[in-house]
Amino acid sequence: DTAVSQTPKYLVTQMGNDKSIKCEQNLGHDTMYWYKQDSKKFLKIMFSYNNKELIINETVPNRFSPKSPDKAHLNLHINSLELGDSAVYFCASSQAPTGGSPLHFGNGTRLTVT
Amino acid sequence: AQSVAQPEDQVNVAEGNPLTVKCTYSVSGNPYLFWYVQYPNRGLQFLLKYITGDNLVKGSYGFEAEFNKSQTSFHLKKPSALVSDSALYFCAVRGGFKTIFGAGTRLFVKA
């Protein structure tokens, strides 16, 4: 009964490939996020959706495209992967997009681009 | 724009001693402040939050945090550290839609 689940856990691929990461939450939350954690553990917001509507779109290369088919799912598709895309990608959800509702994180997808 | 600073990369404390992990923030309007903990190969877990009210907030696993508006600080504390508290701790602030995280502080608790 994992609250926020991401697949796959590990993703190893070559430069130039296209890959997707899937995320699902069973908490009934309205808002979902993608964060990137680099090798120094720094967390950076990438995207956020609220009820399937994009509300945060940070300065991210347009090779990254999120998609939210419904409010329980937020997927991340990455085109033409580059070495610098290697990182851990975390999906998260919160009850609301603002205010005091905390984020609930998945366990991450470790992407390695060779 | 909001920002969060965690001035210490690492905090070392002996088991049984009190611990403090420091955090300062900058945000326009009322701050929504959070602490999260990350264990190896896991996602972040929510510990506690400050929205309004008492300056001392209590959270999970015996942690508490003290909000100080004049110093714009939100330090994480625990009266008696456990070896199992060793992990990476993140302070975060929410302004509008965005939750911004500090760089993290690694806590080592020595037996």
PDB file of C-alpha atoms in Angstrom, chain A:
ATOM      1  CA  ASP A   1       0.000   0.000   0.000  1.00  0.00           C
ATOM      2  CA  THR A   2       2.814   2.397  -0.986  1.00  0.00           C
ATOM      3  CA  ALA A   3       1.538   5.983  -0.979  1.00  0.00           C
ATOM      4  CA  VAL A   4       3.679   7.353  -3.827  1.00  0.00           C
ATOM      5  CA  SER A   5       5.226   4.783  -6.114  1.00  0.00           C
ATOM      6  CA  GLN A   6       7.644   5.321  -8.966  1.00  0.00           C
ATOM      7  CA  THR A   7       8.831   2.945 -11.640  1.00  0.00           C
ATOM      8  CA  PRO A   8      11.439   1.988 -12.491  1.00  0.00           C
ATOM      9  CA  LYS A   9      13.670   2.272  -9.434  1.00  0.00           C
ATOM     10  CA  TYR A  10      16.803   2.173 -11.569  1.00  0.00           C
ATOM     11  CA  LEU A  11      17.226   3.236 -15.178  1.00  0.00           C
ATOM     12  CA  VAL A  12      20.499   2.838 -17.065  1.00  0.00           C
ATOM     13  CA  THR A  13      20.558   4.004 -20.655  1.00  0.00           C
ATOM     14  CA  GLN A  14      22.770   5.473 -23.323  1.00  0.00           C
ATOM     15  CA  MET A  15      23.004   9.036 -24.514  1.00  0.00           C
ATOM     16  CA  GLY A  16      20.459   9.945 -27.138  1.00  0.00           C
ATOM     17  CA  ASN A  17      17.822   7.495 -25.960  1.00  0.00           C
ATOM     18  CA  ASP A  18      14.296   8.380 -24.857  1.00  0.00           C
ATOM     19  CA  LYS A  19      12.966   7.113 -21.537  1.00  0.00           C
ATOM     20  CA  SER A  20       9.952   7.504 -19.277  1.00  0.00           C
ATOM     21  CA  ILE A  21       9.427   7.375 -15.516  1.00  0.00           C
ATOM     22  CA  LYS A  22       5.995   6.681 -14.100  1.00  0.00           C
ATOM     23  CA  CYS A  23       4.494   7.855 -10.838  1.00  0.00           C
ATOM     24  CA  GLU A  24       1.269   7.026  -9.071  1.00  0.00           C
ATOM     25  CA  GLN A  25      -0.146   8.192  -5.740  1.00  0.00           C
ATOM     26  CA  ASN A  26      -2.990   6.573  -3.828  1.00  0.00           C
ATOM     27  CA  LEU A  27      -3.390   9.341  -1.242  1.00  0.00           C
ATOM     28  CA  GLY A  28      -6.161  11.153  -3.068  1.00  0.00           C
ATOM     29  CA  HIS A  29      -3.981  14.260  -3.353  1.00  0.00           C
ATOM     30  CA  ASP A  30      -4.676  16.984  -5.887  1.00  0.00           C
ATOM     31  CA  THR A  31      -1.084  18.033  -6.560  1.00  0.00           C
ATOM     32  CA  MET A  32       1.914  16.137  -7.886  1.00  0.00           C
ATOM     33  CA  TYR A  33       5.516  17.124  -8.497  1.00  0.00           C
ATOM     34  CA  TRP A  34       8.766  16.077 -10.097  1.00  0.00           C
ATOM     35  CA  TYR A  35      12.012  16.952  -8.335  1.00  0.00           C
ATOM     36  CA  LYS A  36      15.579  16.285  -9.444  1.00  0.00           C
ATOM     37  CA  GLN A  37      18.253  15.451  -6.876  1.00  0.00           C
ATOM     38  CA  ASP A  38      21.808  15.803  -8.099  1.00  0.00           C
ATOM     39  CA  SER A  39      24.937  14.052  -6.889  1.00  0.00           C
ATOM     40  CA  LYS A  40      25.390  16.648  -4.135  1.00  0.00           C
ATOM     41  CA  LYS A  41      21.866  15.871  -2.891  1.00  0.00           C
ATOM     42  CA  PHE A  42      20.538  19.251  -3.964  1.00  0.00           C
ATOM     43  CA  LEU A  43      16.801  19.118  -4.748  1.00  0.00           C
ATOM     44  CA  LYS A  44      15.344  21.163  -7.567  1.00  0.00           C
ATOM     45  CA  ILE A  45      11.685  21.465  -8.504  1.00  0.00           C
ATOM     46  CA  MET A  46      10.986  20.658 -12.134  1.00  0.00           C
ATOM     47  CA  PHE A  47       7.235  20.472 -12.638  1.00  0.00           C
ATOM     48  CA  SER A  48       3.997  20.449 -10.713  1.00  0.00           C
ATOM     49  CA  TYR A  49       0.446  19.589 -11.684  1.00  0.00           C
ATOM     50  CA  ASN A  50      -2.719  20.377  -9.784  1.00  0.00           C
ATOM     51  CA  ASN A  51      -5.780  18.408 -10.871  1.00  0.00           C
ATOM     52  CA  LYS A  52      -4.054  17.610 -14.166  1.00  0.00           C
ATOM     53  CA  GLU A  53      -3.206  21.262 -14.831  1.00  0.00           C
ATOM     54  CA  LEU A  54       0.435  22.343 -15.089  1.00  0.00           C
ATOM     55  CA  ILE A  55       1.173  24.954 -12.411  1.00  0.00           C
ATOM     56  CA  ILE A  56       4.967  24.869 -12.166  1.00  0.00           C
ATOM     57  CA  ASN A  57       7.261  24.602 -15.142  1.00  0.00           C
ATOM     58  CA  GLU A  58      10.773  25.490 -14.068  1.00  0.00           C
ATOM     59  CA  THR A  59      13.680  26.265 -16.345  1.00  0.00           C
ATOM     60  CA  VAL A  60      14.021  22.718 -17.601  1.00  0.00           C
ATOM     61  CA  PRO A  61      15.149  21.691 -21.101  1.00  0.00           C
ATOM     62  CA  ASN A  62      12.178  20.990 -23.326  1.00  0.00           C
ATOM     63  CA  ARG A  63      13.534  17.461 -23.731  1.00  0.00           C
ATOM     64  CA  PHE A  64      11.691  16.873 -20.447  1.00  0.00           C
ATOM     65  CA  SER A  65       7.950  16.561 -20.840  1.00  0.00           C
ATOM     66  CA  PRO A  66       5.572  15.740 -17.998  1.00  0.00           C
ATOM     67  CA  LYS A  67       2.163  14.257 -18.521  1.00  0.00           C
ATOM     68  CA  SER A  68      -0.694  13.843 -16.074  1.00  0.00           C
ATOM     69  CA  PRO A  69      -3.430  11.557 -17.430  1.00  0.00           C
ATOM     70  CA  ASP A  70      -5.374  11.918 -14.169  1.00  0.00           C
ATOM     71  CA  LYS A  71      -4.678  13.455 -10.802  1.00  0.00           C
ATOM     72  CA  ALA A  72      -3.294  10.204  -9.395  1.00  0.00           C
ATOM     73  CA  HIS A  73      -0.600   9.862 -12.064  1.00  0.00           C
ATOM     74  CA  LEU A  74       2.276  12.034 -13.221  1.00  0.00           C
ATOM     75  CA  ASN A  75       4.742  10.662 -15.722  1.00  0.00           C
ATOM     76  CA  LEU A  76       8.003  12.139 -16.954  1.00  0.00           C
ATOM     77  CA  HIS A  77       9.290  11.554 -20.445  1.00  0.00           C
ATOM     78  CA  ILE A  78      12.836  12.497 -21.375  1.00  0.00           C
ATOM     79  CA  ASN A  79      13.999  12.745 -24.977  1.00  0.00           C
ATOM     80  CA  SER A  80      17.558  12.613 -26.282  1.00  0.00           C
ATOM     81  CA  LEU A  81      19.106  11.823 -22.925  1.00  0.00           C
ATOM     82  CA  GLU A  82      22.392  13.527 -22.031  1.00  0.00           C
ATOM     83  CA  LEU A  83      25.102  12.679 -19.513  1.00  0.00           C
ATOM     84  CA  GLY A  84      24.024  15.633 -17.365  1.00  0.00           C
ATOM     85  CA  ASP A  85      20.574  14.128 -16.942  1.00  0.00           C
ATOM     86  CA  SER A  86      22.039  11.503 -14.618  1.00  0.00           C
ATOM     87  CA  ALA A  87      20.416  12.077 -11.233  1.00  0.00           C
ATOM     88  CA  VAL A  88      17.739  10.752  -8.918  1.00  0.00           C
ATOM     89  CA  TYR A  89      14.258  11.868  -9.913  1.00  0.00           C
ATOM     90  CA  PHE A  90      11.630  12.058  -7.199  1.00  0.00           C
ATOM     91  CA  CYS A  91       7.914  12.179  -7.621  1.00  0.00           C
ATOM     92  CA  ALA A  92       5.898  13.743  -4.797  1.00  0.00           C
ATOM     93  CA  SER A  93       2.332  14.666  -4.014  1.00  0.00           C
ATOM     94  CA  SER A  94       0.539  17.014  -1.654  1.00  0.00           C
ATOM     95  CA  GLN A  95      -3.065  17.518  -0.656  1.00  0.00           C
ATOM     96  CA  ALA A  96      -3.096  21.064  -2.029  1.00  0.00           C
ATOM     97  CA  PRO A  97      -0.738  23.191  -4.152  1.00  0.00           C
ATOM     98  CA  THR A  98      -0.280  25.897  -1.537  1.00  0.00           C
ATOM     99  CA  GLY A  99      -0.268  26.338   2.200  1.00  0.00           C
ATOM    100  CA  GLY A 100       0.793  23.899   4.858  1.00  0.00           C
ATOM    101  CA  SER A 101       0.186  20.515   3.287  1.00  0.00           C
ATOM    102  CA  PRO A 102       3.493  18.613   3.268  1.00  0.00           C
ATOM    103  CA  LEU A 103       4.938  16.738   0.332  1.00  0.00           C
ATOM    104  CA  HIS A 104       4.885  12.947   0.230  1.00  0.00           C
ATOM    105  CA  PHE A 105       7.768  11.523  -1.768  1.00  0.00           C
ATOM    106  CA  GLY A 106       8.302   8.344  -3.713  1.00  0.00           C
ATOM    107  CA  ASN A 107      11.564   6.456  -3.291  1.00  0.00           C
ATOM    108  CA  GLY A 108      13.092   7.885  -6.421  1.00  0.00           C
ATOM    109  CA  THR A 109      14.294   6.707  -9.804  1.00  0.00           C
ATOM    110  CA  ARG A 110      18.063   6.654 -10.221  1.00  0.00           C
ATOM    111  CA  LEU A 111      18.795   7.541 -13.833  1.00  0.00           C
ATOM    112  CA  THR A 112      22.270   6.826 -15.169  1.00  0.00           C
ATOM    113  CA  VAL A 113      23.128   7.977 -18.669  1.00  0.00           C
ATOM    114  CA  THR A 114      26.266   6.455 -20.211  1.00  0.00           C
TER     115      THR A 114
END
